[in-house]
Amino acid sequence: MARLKITGLKKSYGATPAVRGVDLDIPEGEFTVLVGPSGCGKSTLLRTIAGLEDADEGTIEIDGEVVNAVRPRDRNIAMVFQNYALYPYMSVFENIAFGLRARKTPNAAVTTQVHQAAEMLGITALLARLPRELSGGQRQRVAIGRAIVREARLYLFDEPLSNLDAQLRDEMRGEIKRLHQEIGKTMIYVTHDQIEAMTLADRIVLLKDGLIEQQGAPLELFDRPATRFVAGFLGSPSMNFVPATLEQTGDTLVVIFADGTSLALPASRAAALAGRIGGEIIFGVRPEHISKAGNGVARDSHAPLNVTIDLVQPTGSRTYVIFQLGATAAVAELEVHDVERPGEHLTLLVDMNRVVIIDPKTDLVISHIGSAASAA
Amino acid sequence: MSAAAARRRLSRRRAWRLAFRYLAAVALTVVFLFPIYWLFSISLKTPDEIFASPPAWYPASIQFDNFKVLFKDGDATTVWNSLFIAGTSTALAMFLGTLCAYSLARFKTGGDNLAIWIISQRMIPPIVVVFPLFLLYVWLGWVDTYHGLILLYTAFNLPYVIWMMRGYIEDIPIELEESALVDGCTRWQVLVKVVFPMARTGLFATAVFTFVFAWNDFIFALVMTRSEVTTYPVQVTHYFGGQSNFWAKIAAMSVLGAAPVFVAVAFLQRYLVRGISMGAVKG
Amino acid sequence: MSTLANDSGSRMNRFADRNFKYLVIAPAVLILLLFGIFPLVYTLLVSFQNINMMETDTSFSGLLQYRQLFSDIRLWESLGHTLLIVAIALPIELIAGLMMALLFLDRMPGRQIFVALLVLPTMIAPIVAGATWRLLFDNRFGPINQVLGWITGEPQAILWTIRPEYVYPAIFIAEVWQWTPFMFLILLAAMSNVDTSLTEAAEIDGASRLRIFFKIMLPAIWSVMTIALLIRGLDLFRIFDVIWALTQGGPGTKTETISIYAYIQGFRQFETSYTAAMAFLVIFLLTIAVMFALKRMEFVR
């Protein structure tokens, strides 16, 4: 179990900067997910922690020890690679045992530990096979087995599930979460998939262009995003962003869209938005926070919207509809039978408590559900 | 240790290792190139320098007399012979071989068996075939002729060309040819308009290696030629005597023979691996 | 892959199109048949006859030549010389090639130039390589003896190409010099193609460099390495040019390899039928060796 502290880390490849100044402080036993779009620097960050790359600037401390100059094999870490990196000419047993043998562990201990790890991952029956005889999911388990058998102090995962199909990915996600609960070590996990991030992380570190955009608990980033990027990255389908202006009608703050449609904001938001009246804003609302009127959900905080449905996309458990909000096409997630066909006219209800208001010039979120109580 | 100190120690260790590797690399290069240097230097030395004991390590002044002698005596024409023979056989082998390679690559004509038979031709030791071929040539009257040697080199380069070009052609996406077919081209047009241009780097690399094989051959030239046709490798051996060797001539002729190859290597660095290993490693 | 019928062509064109794949291989295959099959068949025939310098007896002589093979000591000695050369030069070239490949494996500026320079020995004509070393080994004017003289402190006049105890070292030096770069290049390419995530995983697992080399790198390049060994082994078996340039098989027959002996028998002594029989013996031995080698390669897989 180790505490990881990164200060001021920078790394460039030639003229291209990959990590532009990252500070992280991860306590023992925490499952941290580094997530972001391609090129955001998450893999570089992970590889620098592993020692496979050298940082240009900044320090990496594991358990208080500065490890910048320490070789990967001496850092006492374990890593699971995206393409599993299983040694093709060794059996599963030997693959898992490799690290133990490298450290001259006696044979009896090797056998016990390998079997232990294999049982934890349910691959005991595969120990005699060769990697090429295994399926993708099985290979991934072997790769994880190789990592956990060594009792390292820090575990690194580099997009381990990217090469698996959707169903397997769901299954393995659960396994990894269960694994962390069982062995409780500090784990750092890199992915571009926001669902993996949301379901696995104790803490999400969202990276963009080599810098941390926001970090915190998953729900924290989900409900209280700091920037437009964070708001749009998490959640599937992603949040709707519609340009609008903020006006005041009487005591109520109202969001007015390009086509004249208006939605009233709840009073709790007034304080935060006081200084923005008359200005341009970007209105953000998640598809799942829009419902069909008449489904018994009506509350004060829900504002009505009359729309014509342009497109209907049923998935079996939900139905996604696309309609015009202002000048933008917006998505709403409705119940299965709410809409039959495009062209229908419908009244939708928008949960105004959960909307997000963004400043179009800075792309910062100036009002979300959490900032209701405090001033901007 | 502070972060900055750790980084300094790391880069110092790296620097030492790199320095050591450079030293080793330079030492290796010196050892491997020294004989070639020696060859070149003898070709440029005066007889006194050549027969100096202890030997002179470099020519005091560069003089081309040794080369001039070759040209004057007409020995240098052997280089032209080599050029003509190797060049023609290369062109022929490239043309026929690439056509054949295309058929093998796209249509798998003859299946595995044909392909294996073709590659096995490369493995046959020349000493085994040179004799019966010599008898054949005597019967045909092709001994000591240009066309005899050209055809021989063509035949012996074909397996190599076919093997290499097959690999290069397989690397070309087939969709390009299919779309040309759909557009109305005949097979021949597809070959000429699509395949040859796309494969031109492979063609070039294979052609140069084919040329070098023919250029450097000794045993076939030795057996199949007498006095009318002489290639430069055979000519070099004419300068070996029992007791004394015509050193200057050996060196000068060797340099004439080696120089074009060096130029080829300079251009072909990128394709060296694939050309020499016959695609065993995709390089 | 089906051919498309091209309506706009004549019947000739359509014929050409449909049979395209055969037309196109025809010239190449014909040439190969002429130069590949014919010699073998002819050699076989001749080996059953009795043609030599004196007489041209083309009647069937049965296994006359083959029986002679077995009592020909010079033949078996030459085979022995050939095997000796293969057995010593091949491992040297392999190990030296591996070490050089490891040296150049990691990135370093200018690596491409070094590699291009180091490959030059392989590109010159083997006969020229032999001639070059003949110059180097000359007992009076060659630099080798000179350098040896510096090292040992006394002038050396070693007759590299004449004294029996020095001819084989001379041959080995020339041969290894010319062909180690070949192994080096192939091994370097194979090593460069090894998936880096394998070596990275091994590093993180705590393996030392040596362990990574033997357990990860070597198995990964095994198939390429065996092909390279096969190619070089066959080449070494039929070695001719270098030895011809250095010693011509001498002194006496001390460095006579099978190729040189065959050449002398065929083109100096004109023992046509006998040479034919020898040729078939060589083919036979080589085929067995190749099949054996291929089988072993399959097994390791």
PDB file of C-alpha atoms in Angstrom, chain C residues 39-277:
ATOM      1  CA  PRO C  39      20.417 -29.736 -64.872  1.00  0.00           C
ATOM      2  CA  LEU C  40      19.142 -32.085 -62.228  1.00  0.00           C
ATOM      3  CA  VAL C  41      17.788 -34.594 -64.702  1.00  0.00           C
ATOM      4  CA  TYR C  42      20.856 -34.370 -66.868  1.00  0.00           C
ATOM      5  CA  THR C  43      23.179 -34.733 -63.924  1.00  0.00           C
ATOM      6  CA  LEU C  44      21.320 -37.801 -62.826  1.00  0.00           C
ATOM      7  CA  LEU C  45      21.631 -39.351 -66.252  1.00  0.00           C
ATOM      8  CA  VAL C  46      25.296 -38.529 -66.580  1.00  0.00           C
ATOM      9  CA  SER C  47      26.037 -39.891 -63.153  1.00  0.00           C
ATOM     10  CA  PHE C  48      24.937 -43.295 -64.360  1.00  0.00           C
ATOM     11  CA  GLN C  49      27.232 -43.105 -67.335  1.00  0.00           C
ATOM     12  CA  ASN C  50      30.974 -43.209 -67.623  1.00  0.00           C
ATOM     13  CA  ILE C  51      32.213 -40.018 -69.152  1.00  0.00           C
ATOM     14  CA  ASN C  52      35.617 -38.680 -68.331  1.00  0.00           C
ATOM     15  CA  MET C  53      38.628 -37.032 -69.909  1.00  0.00           C
ATOM     16  CA  MET C  54      39.573 -40.038 -71.891  1.00  0.00           C
ATOM     17  CA  GLU C  55      36.411 -41.559 -73.112  1.00  0.00           C
ATOM     18  CA  THR C  56      32.837 -40.615 -73.670  1.00  0.00           C
ATOM     19  CA  ASP C  57      31.084 -43.736 -72.665  1.00  0.00           C
ATOM     20  CA  THR C  58      27.410 -42.912 -72.512  1.00  0.00           C
ATOM     21  CA  SER C  59      26.260 -46.420 -71.860  1.00  0.00           C
ATOM     22  CA  PHE C  60      24.539 -47.172 -68.641  1.00  0.00           C
ATOM     23  CA  SER C  61      27.198 -47.909 -66.093  1.00  0.00           C
ATOM     24  CA  GLY C  62      25.006 -48.409 -63.135  1.00  0.00           C
ATOM     25  CA  LEU C  63      26.350 -47.339 -59.806  1.00  0.00           C
ATOM     26  CA  LEU C  64      29.957 -47.316 -60.995  1.00  0.00           C
ATOM     27  CA  GLN C  65      30.491 -43.680 -60.141  1.00  0.00           C
ATOM     28  CA  TYR C  66      28.646 -43.885 -56.868  1.00  0.00           C
ATOM     29  CA  ARG C  67      30.712 -46.790 -55.687  1.00  0.00           C
ATOM     30  CA  GLN C  68      33.802 -44.806 -56.450  1.00  0.00           C
ATOM     31  CA  LEU C  69      32.513 -42.035 -54.248  1.00  0.00           C
ATOM     32  CA  PHE C  70      32.801 -44.133 -51.167  1.00  0.00           C
ATOM     33  CA  SER C  71      36.413 -45.039 -51.670  1.00  0.00           C
ATOM     34  CA  ASP C  72      37.471 -41.530 -52.581  1.00  0.00           C
ATOM     35  CA  ILE C  73      39.273 -40.236 -49.528  1.00  0.00           C
ATOM     36  CA  ARG C  74      39.791 -36.823 -50.973  1.00  0.00           C
ATOM     37  CA  LEU C  75      36.040 -36.468 -51.306  1.00  0.00           C
ATOM     38  CA  TRP C  76      35.358 -37.287 -47.700  1.00  0.00           C
ATOM     39  CA  GLU C  77      38.180 -35.090 -46.561  1.00  0.00           C
ATOM     40  CA  SER C  78      36.692 -32.229 -48.506  1.00  0.00           C
ATOM     41  CA  LEU C  79      33.348 -32.870 -46.881  1.00  0.00           C
ATOM     42  CA  GLY C  80      35.085 -32.853 -43.558  1.00  0.00           C
ATOM     43  CA  HIS C  81      36.722 -29.530 -44.338  1.00  0.00           C
ATOM     44  CA  THR C  82      33.371 -28.132 -45.372  1.00  0.00           C
ATOM     45  CA  LEU C  83      31.659 -29.275 -42.191  1.00  0.00           C
ATOM     46  CA  LEU C  84      34.499 -27.929 -40.117  1.00  0.00           C
ATOM     47  CA  ILE C  85      34.027 -24.532 -41.667  1.00  0.00           C
ATOM     48  CA  VAL C  86      30.294 -24.581 -41.106  1.00  0.00           C
ATOM     49  CA  ALA C  87      30.623 -25.785 -37.535  1.00  0.00           C
ATOM     50  CA  ILE C  88      33.045 -23.053 -36.541  1.00  0.00           C
ATOM     51  CA  ALA C  89      32.059 -20.050 -38.614  1.00  0.00           C
ATOM     52  CA  LEU C  90      28.314 -20.301 -38.035  1.00  0.00           C
ATOM     53  CA  PRO C  91      28.352 -20.028 -34.221  1.00  0.00           C
ATOM     54  CA  ILE C  92      30.913 -17.234 -34.360  1.00  0.00           C
ATOM     55  CA  GLU C  93      28.822 -15.268 -36.817  1.00  0.00           C
ATOM     56  CA  LEU C  94      25.706 -15.878 -34.732  1.00  0.00           C
ATOM     57  CA  ILE C  95      27.138 -14.773 -31.416  1.00  0.00           C
ATOM     58  CA  ALA C  96      29.002 -11.813 -32.843  1.00  0.00           C
ATOM     59  CA  GLY C  97      25.867 -10.821 -34.745  1.00  0.00           C
ATOM     60  CA  LEU C  98      23.758 -11.031 -31.582  1.00  0.00           C
ATOM     61  CA  MET C  99      26.158  -8.916 -29.631  1.00  0.00           C
ATOM     62  CA  MET C 100      26.338  -6.285 -32.309  1.00  0.00           C
ATOM     63  CA  ALA C 101      22.564  -6.245 -32.628  1.00  0.00           C
ATOM     64  CA  LEU C 102      22.205  -5.712 -28.890  1.00  0.00           C
ATOM     65  CA  LEU C 103      24.672  -2.876 -29.044  1.00  0.00           C
ATOM     66  CA  PHE C 104      22.646  -1.046 -31.661  1.00  0.00           C
ATOM     67  CA  LEU C 105      19.195  -2.002 -30.446  1.00  0.00           C
ATOM     68  CA  ASP C 106      18.417   1.057 -28.352  1.00  0.00           C
ATOM     69  CA  ARG C 107      18.124   4.355 -30.078  1.00  0.00           C
ATOM     70  CA  MET C 108      21.260   6.358 -30.648  1.00  0.00           C
ATOM     71  CA  PRO C 109      21.852   9.270 -32.980  1.00  0.00           C
ATOM     72  CA  GLY C 110      23.683   8.275 -36.135  1.00  0.00           C
ATOM     73  CA  ARG C 111      22.737   4.645 -35.767  1.00  0.00           C
ATOM     74  CA  GLN C 112      21.608   4.418 -39.372  1.00  0.00           C
ATOM     75  CA  ILE C 113      25.024   5.556 -40.590  1.00  0.00           C
ATOM     76  CA  PHE C 114      26.826   2.983 -38.462  1.00  0.00           C
ATOM     77  CA  VAL C 115      24.567   0.228 -39.698  1.00  0.00           C
ATOM     78  CA  ALA C 116      25.016   1.223 -43.329  1.00  0.00           C
ATOM     79  CA  LEU C 117      28.787   1.262 -42.918  1.00  0.00           C
ATOM     80  CA  LEU C 118      28.921  -2.020 -41.051  1.00  0.00           C
ATOM     81  CA  VAL C 119      26.966  -3.747 -43.766  1.00  0.00           C
ATOM     82  CA  LEU C 120      29.463  -2.920 -46.533  1.00  0.00           C
ATOM     83  CA  PRO C 121      31.585  -6.070 -46.131  1.00  0.00           C
ATOM     84  CA  THR C 122      28.547  -8.181 -46.969  1.00  0.00           C
ATOM     85  CA  MET C 123      27.842  -6.264 -50.122  1.00  0.00           C
ATOM     86  CA  ILE C 124      31.151  -6.681 -51.930  1.00  0.00           C
ATOM     87  CA  ALA C 125      31.801  -9.691 -54.126  1.00  0.00           C
ATOM     88  CA  PRO C 126      33.049 -12.601 -52.030  1.00  0.00           C
ATOM     89  CA  ILE C 127      35.917 -13.042 -54.438  1.00  0.00           C
ATOM     90  CA  VAL C 128      36.872  -9.445 -53.846  1.00  0.00           C
ATOM     91  CA  ALA C 129      36.640 -10.010 -50.117  1.00  0.00           C
ATOM     92  CA  GLY C 130      38.964 -12.945 -50.527  1.00  0.00           C
ATOM     93  CA  ALA C 131      41.347 -10.890 -52.617  1.00  0.00           C
ATOM     94  CA  THR C 132      41.299  -8.131 -50.037  1.00  0.00           C
ATOM     95  CA  TRP C 133      42.246 -10.455 -47.229  1.00  0.00           C
ATOM     96  CA  ARG C 134      44.920 -11.986 -49.371  1.00  0.00           C
ATOM     97  CA  LEU C 135      46.468  -8.561 -49.532  1.00  0.00           C
ATOM     98  CA  LEU C 136      46.010  -8.072 -45.807  1.00  0.00           C
ATOM     99  CA  PHE C 137      47.528 -11.407 -44.959  1.00  0.00           C
ATOM    100  CA  ASP C 138      50.590 -11.070 -47.121  1.00  0.00           C
ATOM    101  CA  ASN C 139      53.557 -12.099 -45.057  1.00  0.00           C
ATOM    102  CA  ARG C 140      55.776  -9.194 -45.986  1.00  0.00           C
ATOM    103  CA  PHE C 141      53.567  -6.327 -47.053  1.00  0.00           C
ATOM    104  CA  GLY C 142      50.360  -7.061 -45.259  1.00  0.00           C
ATOM    105  CA  PRO C 143      49.273  -4.964 -42.280  1.00  0.00           C
ATOM    106  CA  ILE C 144      48.094  -7.967 -40.271  1.00  0.00           C
ATOM    107  CA  ASN C 145      51.579  -9.203 -39.698  1.00  0.00           C
ATOM    108  CA  GLN C 146      52.646  -5.658 -39.010  1.00  0.00           C
ATOM    109  CA  VAL C 147      50.076  -5.187 -36.276  1.00  0.00           C
ATOM    110  CA  LEU C 148      50.910  -8.566 -34.810  1.00  0.00           C
ATOM    111  CA  GLY C 149      54.508  -7.485 -34.762  1.00  0.00           C
ATOM    112  CA  TRP C 150      53.603  -4.442 -32.698  1.00  0.00           C
ATOM    113  CA  ILE C 151      51.637  -6.521 -30.244  1.00  0.00           C
ATOM    114  CA  THR C 152      54.210  -9.217 -29.747  1.00  0.00           C
ATOM    115  CA  GLY C 153      57.192  -6.938 -29.997  1.00  0.00           C
ATOM    116  CA  GLU C 154      58.924  -9.021 -32.628  1.00  0.00           C
ATOM    117  CA  PRO C 155      58.542  -8.889 -36.371  1.00  0.00           C
ATOM    118  CA  GLN C 156      56.110 -11.494 -37.648  1.00  0.00           C
ATOM    119  CA  ALA C 157      56.268 -13.118 -41.036  1.00  0.00           C
ATOM    120  CA  ILE C 158      53.385 -15.507 -40.843  1.00  0.00           C
ATOM    121  CA  LEU C 159      52.559 -17.163 -44.118  1.00  0.00           C
ATOM    122  CA  TRP C 160      48.830 -17.030 -43.604  1.00  0.00           C
ATOM    123  CA  THR C 161      47.837 -18.476 -46.910  1.00  0.00           C
ATOM    124  CA  ILE C 162      50.517 -21.104 -47.159  1.00  0.00           C
ATOM    125  CA  ARG C 163      51.335 -22.619 -43.794  1.00  0.00           C
ATOM    126  CA  PRO C 164      48.864 -25.351 -42.884  1.00  0.00           C
ATOM    127  CA  GLU C 165      48.432 -24.185 -39.305  1.00  0.00           C
ATOM    128  CA  TYR C 166      47.434 -20.689 -40.384  1.00  0.00           C
ATOM    129  CA  VAL C 167      45.248 -21.244 -43.422  1.00  0.00           C
ATOM    130  CA  TYR C 168      42.083 -22.096 -41.540  1.00  0.00           C
ATOM    131  CA  PRO C 169      42.303 -19.134 -39.180  1.00  0.00           C
ATOM    132  CA  ALA C 170      42.827 -16.946 -42.230  1.00  0.00           C
ATOM    133  CA  ILE C 171      39.766 -18.361 -43.922  1.00  0.00           C
ATOM    134  CA  PHE C 172      37.676 -17.995 -40.803  1.00  0.00           C
ATOM    135  CA  ILE C 173      38.749 -14.426 -40.310  1.00  0.00           C
ATOM    136  CA  ALA C 174      37.904 -13.471 -43.869  1.00  0.00           C
ATOM    137  CA  GLU C 175      34.616 -15.341 -43.872  1.00  0.00           C
ATOM    138  CA  VAL C 176      33.435 -14.083 -40.485  1.00  0.00           C
ATOM    139  CA  TRP C 177      34.461 -10.576 -41.420  1.00  0.00           C
ATOM    140  CA  GLN C 178      32.320 -10.642 -44.498  1.00  0.00           C
ATOM    141  CA  TRP C 179      29.205 -12.317 -43.158  1.00  0.00           C
ATOM    142  CA  THR C 180      28.777 -11.336 -39.527  1.00  0.00           C
ATOM    143  CA  PRO C 181      27.170  -8.081 -40.669  1.00  0.00           C
ATOM    144  CA  PHE C 182      24.547 -10.179 -42.451  1.00  0.00           C
ATOM    145  CA  MET C 183      23.542 -11.890 -39.209  1.00  0.00           C
ATOM    146  CA  PHE C 184      23.834  -8.591 -37.405  1.00  0.00           C
ATOM    147  CA  LEU C 185      21.408  -6.871 -39.749  1.00  0.00           C
ATOM    148  CA  ILE C 186      18.807  -9.608 -39.644  1.00  0.00           C
ATOM    149  CA  LEU C 187      18.991  -9.998 -35.878  1.00  0.00           C
ATOM    150  CA  LEU C 188      18.817  -6.251 -35.359  1.00  0.00           C
ATOM    151  CA  ALA C 189      15.677  -6.050 -37.460  1.00  0.00           C
ATOM    152  CA  ALA C 190      14.102  -8.988 -35.673  1.00  0.00           C
ATOM    153  CA  MET C 191      14.907  -7.555 -32.261  1.00  0.00           C
ATOM    154  CA  SER C 192      13.550  -4.165 -33.234  1.00  0.00           C
ATOM    155  CA  ASN C 193      10.273  -5.792 -34.157  1.00  0.00           C
ATOM    156  CA  VAL C 194       9.786  -7.325 -30.729  1.00  0.00           C
ATOM    157  CA  ASP C 195       6.800  -5.849 -28.940  1.00  0.00           C
ATOM    158  CA  THR C 196       8.179  -3.319 -26.473  1.00  0.00           C
ATOM    159  CA  SER C 197       5.357  -3.894 -24.051  1.00  0.00           C
ATOM    160  CA  LEU C 198       6.777  -7.374 -23.441  1.00  0.00           C
ATOM    161  CA  THR C 199      10.144  -6.049 -22.375  1.00  0.00           C
ATOM    162  CA  GLU C 200       8.520  -3.246 -20.403  1.00  0.00           C
ATOM    163  CA  ALA C 201       6.297  -5.697 -18.558  1.00  0.00           C
ATOM    164  CA  ALA C 202       9.313  -7.842 -17.778  1.00  0.00           C
ATOM    165  CA  GLU C 203      11.205  -4.826 -16.515  1.00  0.00           C
ATOM    166  CA  ILE C 204       8.402  -3.850 -14.194  1.00  0.00           C
ATOM    167  CA  ASP C 205       8.169  -7.437 -13.038  1.00  0.00           C
ATOM    168  CA  GLY C 206      11.719  -7.040 -11.827  1.00  0.00           C
ATOM    169  CA  ALA C 207      13.698  -9.002 -14.388  1.00  0.00           C
ATOM    170  CA  SER C 208      17.363  -8.239 -14.953  1.00  0.00           C
ATOM    171  CA  ARG C 209      18.654  -7.421 -18.421  1.00  0.00           C
ATOM    172  CA  LEU C 210      20.095 -10.894 -18.822  1.00  0.00           C
ATOM    173  CA  ARG C 211      16.837 -12.543 -17.910  1.00  0.00           C
ATOM    174  CA  ILE C 212      14.923 -10.320 -20.284  1.00  0.00           C
ATOM    175  CA  PHE C 213      17.313 -11.212 -23.091  1.00  0.00           C
ATOM    176  CA  PHE C 214      17.167 -14.967 -22.626  1.00  0.00           C
ATOM    177  CA  LYS C 215      13.540 -15.391 -21.661  1.00  0.00           C
ATOM    178  CA  ILE C 216      11.816 -12.706 -23.685  1.00  0.00           C
ATOM    179  CA  MET C 217      13.998 -11.488 -26.534  1.00  0.00           C
ATOM    180  CA  LEU C 218      15.488 -14.780 -27.685  1.00  0.00           C
ATOM    181  CA  PRO C 219      12.204 -16.698 -27.936  1.00  0.00           C
ATOM    182  CA  ALA C 220      10.686 -13.794 -29.789  1.00  0.00           C
ATOM    183  CA  ILE C 221      13.368 -13.747 -32.500  1.00  0.00           C
ATOM    184  CA  TRP C 222      13.770 -17.497 -32.615  1.00  0.00           C
ATOM    185  CA  SER C 223      12.020 -18.101 -35.935  1.00  0.00           C
ATOM    186  CA  VAL C 224      13.947 -15.388 -37.747  1.00  0.00           C
ATOM    187  CA  MET C 225      17.163 -16.561 -36.170  1.00  0.00           C
ATOM    188  CA  THR C 226      16.679 -20.117 -37.373  1.00  0.00           C
ATOM    189  CA  ILE C 227      15.938 -18.970 -40.906  1.00  0.00           C
ATOM    190  CA  ALA C 228      19.061 -16.831 -40.871  1.00  0.00           C
ATOM    191  CA  LEU C 229      21.093 -19.773 -39.577  1.00  0.00           C
ATOM    192  CA  LEU C 230      19.673 -21.975 -42.295  1.00  0.00           C
ATOM    193  CA  ILE C 231      20.493 -19.508 -45.064  1.00  0.00           C
ATOM    194  CA  ARG C 232      23.988 -18.885 -43.748  1.00  0.00           C
ATOM    195  CA  GLY C 233      24.566 -22.552 -43.075  1.00  0.00           C
ATOM    196  CA  LEU C 234      23.729 -23.447 -46.659  1.00  0.00           C
ATOM    197  CA  ASP C 235      25.897 -20.624 -47.929  1.00  0.00           C
ATOM    198  CA  LEU C 236      28.803 -21.799 -45.813  1.00  0.00           C
ATOM    199  CA  PHE C 237      28.370 -25.310 -47.108  1.00  0.00           C
ATOM    200  CA  ARG C 238      28.937 -24.207 -50.666  1.00  0.00           C
ATOM    201  CA  ILE C 239      31.719 -21.761 -49.870  1.00  0.00           C
ATOM    202  CA  PHE C 240      33.955 -21.232 -52.856  1.00  0.00           C
ATOM    203  CA  ASP C 241      35.001 -17.692 -53.730  1.00  0.00           C
ATOM    204  CA  VAL C 242      36.773 -16.741 -50.528  1.00  0.00           C
ATOM    205  CA  ILE C 243      38.783 -19.928 -50.351  1.00  0.00           C
ATOM    206  CA  TRP C 244      39.615 -19.774 -54.023  1.00  0.00           C
ATOM    207  CA  ALA C 245      40.990 -16.288 -53.586  1.00  0.00           C
ATOM    208  CA  LEU C 246      43.019 -17.106 -50.500  1.00  0.00           C
ATOM    209  CA  THR C 247      44.386 -20.569 -50.991  1.00  0.00           C
ATOM    210  CA  GLN C 248      42.723 -22.231 -53.958  1.00  0.00           C
ATOM    211  CA  GLY C 249      42.103 -25.192 -51.742  1.00  0.00           C
ATOM    212  CA  GLY C 250      45.711 -25.436 -50.734  1.00  0.00           C
ATOM    213  CA  PRO C 251      48.223 -25.999 -49.423  1.00  0.00           C
ATOM    214  CA  GLY C 252      47.786 -29.290 -51.234  1.00  0.00           C
ATOM    215  CA  THR C 253      44.216 -30.133 -50.437  1.00  0.00           C
ATOM    216  CA  LYS C 254      44.213 -28.874 -46.890  1.00  0.00           C
ATOM    217  CA  THR C 255      41.467 -26.314 -47.391  1.00  0.00           C
ATOM    218  CA  GLU C 256      39.658 -28.010 -50.193  1.00  0.00           C
ATOM    219  CA  THR C 257      35.934 -27.829 -49.656  1.00  0.00           C
ATOM    220  CA  ILE C 258      33.372 -29.848 -51.500  1.00  0.00           C
ATOM    221  CA  SER C 259      32.684 -27.057 -53.972  1.00  0.00           C
ATOM    222  CA  ILE C 260      36.338 -26.632 -54.811  1.00  0.00           C
ATOM    223  CA  TYR C 261      36.904 -30.340 -55.173  1.00  0.00           C
ATOM    224  CA  ALA C 262      33.868 -30.611 -57.427  1.00  0.00           C
ATOM    225  CA  TYR C 263      35.136 -27.740 -59.535  1.00  0.00           C
ATOM    226  CA  ILE C 264      38.542 -29.334 -59.928  1.00  0.00           C
ATOM    227  CA  GLN C 265      37.097 -32.709 -60.776  1.00  0.00           C
ATOM    228  CA  GLY C 266      34.691 -31.262 -63.264  1.00  0.00           C
ATOM    229  CA  PHE C 267      36.658 -28.521 -64.940  1.00  0.00           C
ATOM    230  CA  ARG C 268      40.259 -29.468 -64.483  1.00  0.00           C
ATOM    231  CA  GLN C 269      40.116 -33.225 -64.595  1.00  0.00           C
ATOM    232  CA  PHE C 270      37.004 -33.420 -66.747  1.00  0.00           C
ATOM    233  CA  GLU C 271      35.706 -36.346 -64.783  1.00  0.00           C
ATOM    234  CA  THR C 272      32.233 -35.583 -65.997  1.00  0.00           C
ATOM    235  CA  SER C 273      30.308 -38.562 -64.730  1.00  0.00           C
ATOM    236  CA  TYR C 274      32.132 -38.671 -61.465  1.00  0.00           C
ATOM    237  CA  THR C 275      31.405 -35.024 -60.839  1.00  0.00           C
ATOM    238  CA  ALA C 276      27.777 -35.684 -61.613  1.00  0.00           C
ATOM    239  CA  ALA C 277      27.666 -38.401 -58.995  1.00  0.00           C
TER     240      ALA C 277
END
